[in-house]
Coordinates of C-alpha atoms and ligand atoms in Angstrom, one line a residue:
X1 CA 111.6 84.3 118.7
X2 CA 109.8 82.2 116.1
X3 CA 110.6 82.9 112.5
X4 CA 107.8 85.4 111.7
X5 CA 108.6 84.6 107.9
X6 CA 107.7 81.5 107.8
X7 CA 104.7 82.4 109.8
X8 CA 103.3 84.5 107.6
X9 CA 105.0 84.1 104.1
X10 CA 105.5 87.5 103.3
X11 CA 108.8 89.5 103.0
X12 CA 109.8 91.5 105.9
X13 CA 112.7 93.6 104.0
X14 CA 109.4 95.0 102.0
X15 CA 107.4 95.8 104.7
X16 CA 110.6 97.8 106.5
X17 CA 110.6 99.9 103.5
X18 CA 106.9 100.4 103.8
X19 CA 107.6 101.7 107.1
X20 CA 110.3 103.6 106.1
X21 CA 108.2 105.1 103.2
X22 CA 105.5 106.2 105.7
X23 CA 108.2 107.6 108.0
X24 CA 109.5 110.0 105.3
X25 CA 106.7 111.7 104.3
X26 CA 104.3 112.1 107.5
X27 CA 101.2 113.7 107.1
X28 CA 98.9 115.7 110.0
X29 CA 95.4 114.6 111.4
X30 CA 92.8 115.0 108.4
X31 CA 95.5 116.1 105.9
X32 CA 96.6 112.2 105.3
X33 CA 96.0 112.5 101.3
X34 CA 99.1 111.0 100.2
X35 CA 99.6 108.7 103.2
X36 CA 95.8 107.1 102.1
X37 CA 97.1 107.4 98.2
X38 CA 100.1 105.1 99.4
X39 CA 98.1 102.9 101.5
X40 CA 95.2 102.3 98.4
X41 CA 98.5 101.5 96.3
X42 CA 100.1 99.1 98.2
X43 CA 96.6 97.1 98.8
X44 CA 95.7 97.2 95.4
X45 CA 99.1 95.7 94.0
X46 CA 98.2 92.7 96.7
X47 CA 94.7 92.3 95.6
X48 CA 93.4 93.5 98.7
X49 CA 89.8 95.0 98.0
X50 CA 89.6 98.7 98.9
X51 CA 86.0 99.8 100.2
X52 CA 83.8 102.5 99.1
X53 CA 83.1 104.5 102.5
X54 CA 82.8 108.1 102.6
X55 CA 86.3 109.3 104.1
X56 CA 88.3 111.8 102.9
X57 CA 91.6 110.6 104.2
X58 CA 91.8 107.2 105.9
X59 CA 90.9 103.9 104.5
X60 CA 88.8 100.9 104.9
X61 CA 89.6 97.6 103.3
X62 CA 88.2 93.6 103.5
X63 CA 90.2 90.3 103.4
X64 CA 88.1 87.2 103.4
X65 CA 84.5 86.9 102.6
X66 CA 84.9 83.8 100.4
X67 CA 83.6 81.6 103.7
X68 CA 80.6 83.3 105.0
X69 CA 81.3 84.2 108.6
X70 CA 81.5 87.3 110.9
X71 CA 83.3 90.3 110.5
X72 CA 86.1 91.3 112.8
X73 CA 88.1 94.6 112.6
X74 CA 91.9 95.6 112.9
X75 CA 92.4 99.1 113.0
X76 CA 95.7 101.1 112.4
X77 CA 96.1 105.0 112.9
X78 CA 97.8 106.7 110.3
X79 CA 98.7 110.3 111.0
X80 CA 101.7 112.1 112.2
X81 CA 102.6 115.2 114.8
X82 CA 103.6 118.7 114.1
X83 CA 107.2 118.0 115.5
X84 CA 110.3 118.7 113.6
X85 CA 112.4 115.4 113.6
X86 CA 115.5 115.1 115.1
X87 CA 116.1 111.4 115.1
X88 CA 119.1 111.4 112.8
X89 CA 117.6 108.3 110.8
X90 CA 118.6 107.9 107.0
X91 CA 114.5 107.9 106.1
X92 CA 113.9 110.5 108.5
X93 CA 110.8 112.9 107.6
X94 CA 111.2 115.2 104.1
X95 CA 108.3 117.3 105.9
X96 CA 109.1 119.9 107.3
X97 CA 107.8 120.3 111.3
X98 CA 105.8 117.1 110.8
X99 CA 107.0 113.4 112.1
X100 CA 105.5 110.0 112.8
X101 CA 107.1 110.7 116.5
X102 CA 104.1 108.4 117.6
X103 CA 105.1 105.2 115.6
X104 CA 101.9 105.6 113.6
X105 CA 104.0 104.8 110.5
X106 CA 104.7 101.4 112.4
X107 CA 101.3 100.7 113.0
X108 CA 100.2 101.4 109.5
X109 CA 103.0 99.2 107.8
X110 CA 102.0 96.3 110.5
X111 CA 98.8 96.7 109.2
X112 CA 99.5 96.2 105.4
X113 CA 101.6 93.1 106.4
X114 CA 98.7 91.6 108.3
X115 CA 96.6 92.1 105.0
X116 CA 99.2 90.5 102.8
X117 CA 99.5 87.6 105.2
X118 CA 96.0 87.1 105.5
X119 CA 95.1 87.6 101.5
X120 CA 97.6 84.7 101.2
X121 CA 95.1 82.2 103.0
X122 CA 91.6 84.4 102.1
X123 CA 90.1 81.1 101.2
X124 CA 90.3 79.8 104.5
X125 CA 89.4 82.7 106.5
X126 CA 85.9 81.6 108.6
X127 CA 84.5 85.4 107.8
X128 CA 85.9 88.9 106.7
X129 CA 88.5 91.0 108.3
X130 CA 87.9 94.8 107.7
X131 CA 90.8 96.6 108.1
X132 CA 90.3 100.4 109.3
X133 CA 93.1 102.8 108.3
X134 CA 92.3 105.7 111.0
X135 CA 93.0 109.2 110.3
X136 CA 93.4 112.0 112.8
X137 CA 93.6 109.9 116.3
X138 CA 96.2 112.5 117.3
X139 CA 93.4 114.8 117.6
X140 CA 91.1 112.0 118.9
X141 CA 88.7 112.8 115.9
X142 CA 89.2 109.6 113.7
X143 CA 87.5 106.7 115.4
X144 CA 84.3 109.1 115.2
X145 CA 84.9 109.9 111.4
X146 CA 85.4 105.9 111.0
X147 CA 82.0 105.4 112.7
X148 CA 80.4 108.0 111.0
X149 CA 80.8 106.6 107.6
X150 CA 79.5 103.4 108.4
X151 CA 82.5 101.5 108.5
X152 CA 81.9 99.8 112.1
X153 CA 78.5 98.6 111.0
X154 CA 78.5 94.4 111.0
X155 CA 81.9 94.3 113.0
X156 CA 81.7 92.3 115.6
X157 CA 84.8 92.9 117.3
X158 CA 87.6 95.4 117.0
X159 CA 91.3 95.2 117.6
X160 CA 94.2 97.4 117.9
X161 CA 97.7 98.1 119.3
X162 CA 100.1 100.9 119.9
X163 CA 103.8 100.5 119.8
X164 CA 105.6 100.5 123.4
X165 CA 108.8 102.0 123.5
X166 CA 109.8 100.6 127.0
X167 CA 108.8 97.0 126.2
X168 CA 111.3 94.8 124.5
X169 CA 110.5 93.1 120.9
X170 CA 108.9 89.8 121.4
X171 CA 106.7 91.0 124.2
X172 CA 102.8 91.8 124.0
X173 CA 101.0 93.9 126.4
X174 CA 97.9 92.3 127.0
X175 CA 95.5 93.4 129.8
X176 CA 91.5 93.4 130.4
X177 CA 90.2 96.2 131.7
X178 CA 91.3 99.8 131.8
X179 CA 94.6 100.2 129.7
X180 CA 94.7 104.1 128.6
X181 CA 93.1 107.3 129.9
X182 CA 90.4 109.3 129.3
X183 CA 91.8 112.6 128.4
X184 CA 89.7 115.7 128.5
X185 CA 90.9 119.3 128.3
X186 CA 89.9 122.3 130.2
X187 CA 90.4 125.9 129.5
X188 CA 89.2 128.4 132.9
X189 CA 88.5 131.8 132.4
X190 CA 88.8 133.8 135.3
X191 CA 86.9 137.6 135.5
X192 CA 87.9 140.0 138.0
X193 CA 88.2 143.8 138.0
X194 CA 91.4 145.5 137.0
X195 CA 93.4 148.3 138.8
X196 CA 96.3 150.2 139.8
X197 CA 98.9 147.6 141.0
X198 CA 99.4 149.8 144.1
X199 CA 95.7 150.1 144.5
X200 CA 94.4 146.5 144.8
X201 CA 91.6 146.9 146.8
X202 CA 90.1 148.9 144.2
X203 CA 89.8 145.7 142.0
X204 CA 89.5 141.8 142.4
X205 CA 92.7 140.2 141.3
X206 CA 92.3 137.5 138.7
X207 CA 95.8 136.7 139.0
X208 CA 95.2 135.7 143.0
X209 CA 92.5 133.2 142.0
X210 CA 94.2 131.5 139.3
X211 CA 97.3 131.1 141.6
X212 CA 95.2 129.3 144.1
X213 CA 93.3 127.4 141.5
X214 CA 96.8 125.8 140.2
X215 CA 97.3 124.5 143.9
X216 CA 93.6 124.0 145.0
X217 CA 93.0 121.8 141.8
X218 CA 95.4 119.1 143.2
X219 CA 93.2 118.6 146.3
X220 CA 91.0 117.0 143.7
X221 CA 93.2 114.3 143.0
X222 CA 94.4 114.0 146.6
X223 CA 91.3 114.6 148.6
X224 CA 88.3 113.2 146.4
X225 CA 89.8 110.3 144.6
X226 CA 90.4 107.1 146.4
X227 CA 93.9 105.5 146.9
X228 CA 92.9 102.8 144.8
X229 CA 92.3 104.8 142.1
X230 CA 94.1 107.1 139.8
X231 CA 93.8 110.6 138.2
X232 CA 95.7 113.5 136.8
X233 CA 95.0 117.1 136.8
X234 CA 98.1 119.3 135.2
X235 CA 97.3 123.1 134.7
X236 CA 99.8 123.4 131.5
X237 CA 99.3 127.3 130.3
X238 CA 98.5 130.2 132.8
X239 CA 98.2 133.5 131.6
X240 CA 97.1 136.9 132.7
X241 CA 98.5 140.3 132.8
X242 CA 100.5 142.4 130.4
X243 CA 102.3 144.8 132.9
X244 CA 104.1 145.0 136.5
X245 CA 102.1 147.8 137.6
X246 CA 98.6 147.2 136.7
X247 CA 96.1 143.9 137.6
X248 CA 94.7 142.8 135.0
X249 CA 91.0 141.8 135.0
X250 CA 91.4 138.4 133.5
X251 CA 93.3 135.3 133.5
X252 CA 93.3 131.9 131.8
X253 CA 94.4 128.5 132.6
X254 CA 94.5 125.4 130.5
X255 CA 95.3 121.8 131.1
X256 CA 94.2 118.2 130.7
X257 CA 92.4 115.9 133.2
X258 CA 93.4 112.1 132.8
X259 CA 91.4 109.4 134.4
X260 CA 91.0 105.3 133.9
X261 CA 87.4 105.1 134.8
X262 CA 83.8 106.8 134.1
X263 CA 82.6 106.9 137.3
X264 CA 86.4 108.5 138.5
X265 CA 86.2 110.7 135.5
X266 CA 82.9 112.0 136.3
X267 CA 83.7 112.9 140.3
X268 CA 86.8 114.6 138.7
X269 CA 85.0 116.6 136.6
X270 CA 82.4 117.5 138.7
X271 CA 85.0 118.3 141.7
X272 CA 86.9 120.3 139.2
X273 CA 83.8 122.7 138.8
X274 CA 83.1 123.2 141.8
X275 CA 86.5 124.0 143.0
X276 CA 86.6 126.6 140.4
X277 CA 83.7 128.2 141.4
X278 CA 84.3 128.3 145.1
X279 CA 88.2 129.7 144.6
X280 CA 86.6 132.1 142.2
X281 CA 83.9 133.3 144.5
X282 CA 86.2 133.4 147.4
X283 CA 88.4 136.2 145.8
X284 CA 85.4 138.1 144.5
X285 CA 86.0 137.0 140.7
X286 CA 84.1 134.4 138.6
X287 CA 84.9 131.6 136.8
X288 CA 83.8 129.8 133.4
X289 CA 85.3 126.7 132.3
X290 CA 85.2 125.2 128.7
X291 CA 85.6 121.5 128.3
X292 CA 87.6 119.6 125.4
X293 CA 85.9 116.2 126.1
X294 CA 88.7 113.9 125.1
X295 CA 88.4 110.2 124.2
X296 CA 87.1 108.2 126.8
X297 CA 89.4 105.4 128.9
X298 CA 90.6 102.5 126.7
X299 CA 88.5 99.5 128.6
X300 CA 89.3 96.1 127.0
X301 CA 87.0 93.1 126.9
X302 CA 87.9 90.3 129.0
X303 CA 87.0 87.7 126.5
X304 CA 89.0 89.4 123.8
X305 CA 91.8 89.7 126.4
X306 CA 92.0 85.9 126.6
X307 CA 91.8 85.5 122.9
X308 CA 94.9 88.0 122.7
X309 CA 97.0 85.6 124.9
X310 CA 95.8 82.6 123.1
X311 CA 97.3 84.3 120.0
X312 CA 100.5 85.1 121.8
X313 CA 100.8 81.8 122.8
X314 CA 100.1 80.3 119.4
X315 CA 103.0 82.7 118.2
X316 CA 105.3 82.2 120.4
X317 CA 105.7 85.7 121.4
X318 CA 105.7 86.6 125.5
X319 CA 102.7 88.0 126.8
X320 CA 102.9 90.7 129.9
X321 CA 100.2 92.5 131.5
X322 CA 101.6 95.6 131.0
X323 CA 100.9 99.1 133.5
X324 CA 98.0 101.6 132.0
X325 CA 99.6 104.6 130.1
X326 CA 98.0 107.7 131.1
X327 CA 97.7 108.8 127.6
X328 CA 94.5 108.9 125.7
X329 CA 93.9 106.8 122.7
X330 CA 90.8 107.3 120.2
X331 CA 90.6 103.6 119.7
X332 CA 88.2 103.9 123.1
X333 CA 85.7 105.5 121.0
X334 CA 85.0 102.0 119.1
X335 CA 84.9 100.2 122.3
X336 CA 82.0 102.0 123.4
X337 CA 80.1 100.5 119.9
X338 CA 81.4 96.9 120.0
X339 CA 83.8 95.1 122.1
X340 CA 87.6 95.5 121.3
X341 CA 91.2 95.0 122.3
X342 CA 93.8 97.2 122.6
X343 CA 97.2 96.6 123.3
X344 CA 101.0 97.0 123.3
X345 CA 103.7 95.5 120.9
X346 CA 107.1 95.9 122.5
X347 CA 109.3 98.2 120.3
X348 CA 112.3 98.9 122.5
X349 CA 112.4 102.2 121.9
X350 CA 115.1 104.8 123.1
X351 CA 112.7 107.6 123.5
X352 CA 108.8 108.2 124.6
X353 CA 106.1 108.9 122.0
X354 CA 105.8 112.5 120.6
X355 CA 109.9 113.0 121.3
X356 CA 111.7 114.8 118.2
X357 CA 114.1 111.9 118.4
X358 CA 111.5 108.8 118.7
X359 CA 112.6 105.3 116.9
X360 CA 111.4 102.0 117.4
X361 CA 113.2 98.7 116.9
X362 CA 111.8 97.4 113.4
X363 CA 112.5 93.8 114.3
X364 CA 109.1 94.4 116.3
X365 CA 107.3 94.8 112.8
X366 CA 107.4 91.1 111.6
X367 CA 106.2 90.3 115.6
X368 CA 103.3 92.9 115.0
X369 CA 102.5 90.9 111.5
X370 CA 102.4 87.4 112.9
X371 CA 100.7 88.1 116.1
X372 CA 97.9 90.0 114.5
X373 CA 97.8 87.6 111.6
X374 CA 96.9 84.8 114.1
X375 CA 94.9 87.0 116.4
X376 CA 92.5 87.8 113.3
X377 CA 92.0 84.2 112.8
X378 CA 91.4 83.1 116.1
X379 CA 88.8 86.2 116.5
X380 CA 87.0 84.6 113.1
X381 CA 87.1 81.3 115.1
X382 CA 85.8 82.6 117.9
X383 CA 82.9 84.4 116.7
X384 CA 81.9 81.8 113.9
X385 CA 81.1 79.1 116.8
X386 CA 79.1 82.0 118.4
X387 CA 81.4 83.4 120.4
X388 CA 82.8 80.3 121.5
X389 CA 83.2 78.4 125.3
X390 CA 86.7 77.0 124.4
X391 CA 88.1 79.9 126.1
Ligands
ZN1 ZN1 100.3 110.2 119.7
ZN2 ZN1 100.0 107.0 119.1

């Protein structure tokens, strides 16, 4: 592995300290006030320009712009989860019931490190790097807030990453095309007719409909999605009834649908609706669906993926082709506006994302900083030559 300190000229101990401070004081989506204040403090200390976009939480900053040129953006998410930390770490959360269990503290510290590194060579940058510290990723709301604030205007391409516990430190997971899933949610309300449990023929039992729905909905994945594509439907909540001897008049189902392709997503949502209507009707009940529209799939631009590979080669890290993740990620919302590349940084964790004992190997922090510093330079070079043909 190359010497990151030499590559970026910044003190890694300081970056680890920043990550641990963030980890100690996690804040939930849209409540990241202290986190934003801390980020601002660190950036201002390094004389990085903090911009004035209308965001309640989160923050936009810029480096470069001394040389005229394109604007590219780097994005980190800053929010935490409503989880009681059980990592046993000396710098574990001091905010009860809140935890950086998705590693967004790592993402934030890494982007601050990139800001410091780019600041040191600001006059050499062939354009501007806009740094987006995005709130509310876990609620899939923050990217839209950033876009609505105007912070994406003038930006030609955007780059972001997620830590990846199952990849070793020193590896970068880069893949063009789909990388993470569209994550839609559903609430199905089945309405029947209640009756005495001993006289079911006097009613229309919504529990029978709900039970059939749980299994029938799986046929959408097995019978309507090509074996070469993929989709997940999970019913995660099923509630009906209050008593052993009463057939209730209502049943509620909730869950999520994950897909990696717009066409498959539309097809699954359409068939889901048909199955719900048909099964409900078959048992003399009715059903309504309320959709919770999640982010679309993360879909990486092919030219930017090549840029990502070039940055890995330049910094001496191992680029690998990762398996797509069925988790959702609202970075995808930016990619609907401008070309983007989202990638994985190997962090050799012992637990998956959102686990109460989630942790990561901090040696991945300098990897991420040196990698993204180089990637930003390459992206500015690329766009300052008009999307150059050198790739
Ligand atoms: Zn998460
Ligand atoms: Zn995350």
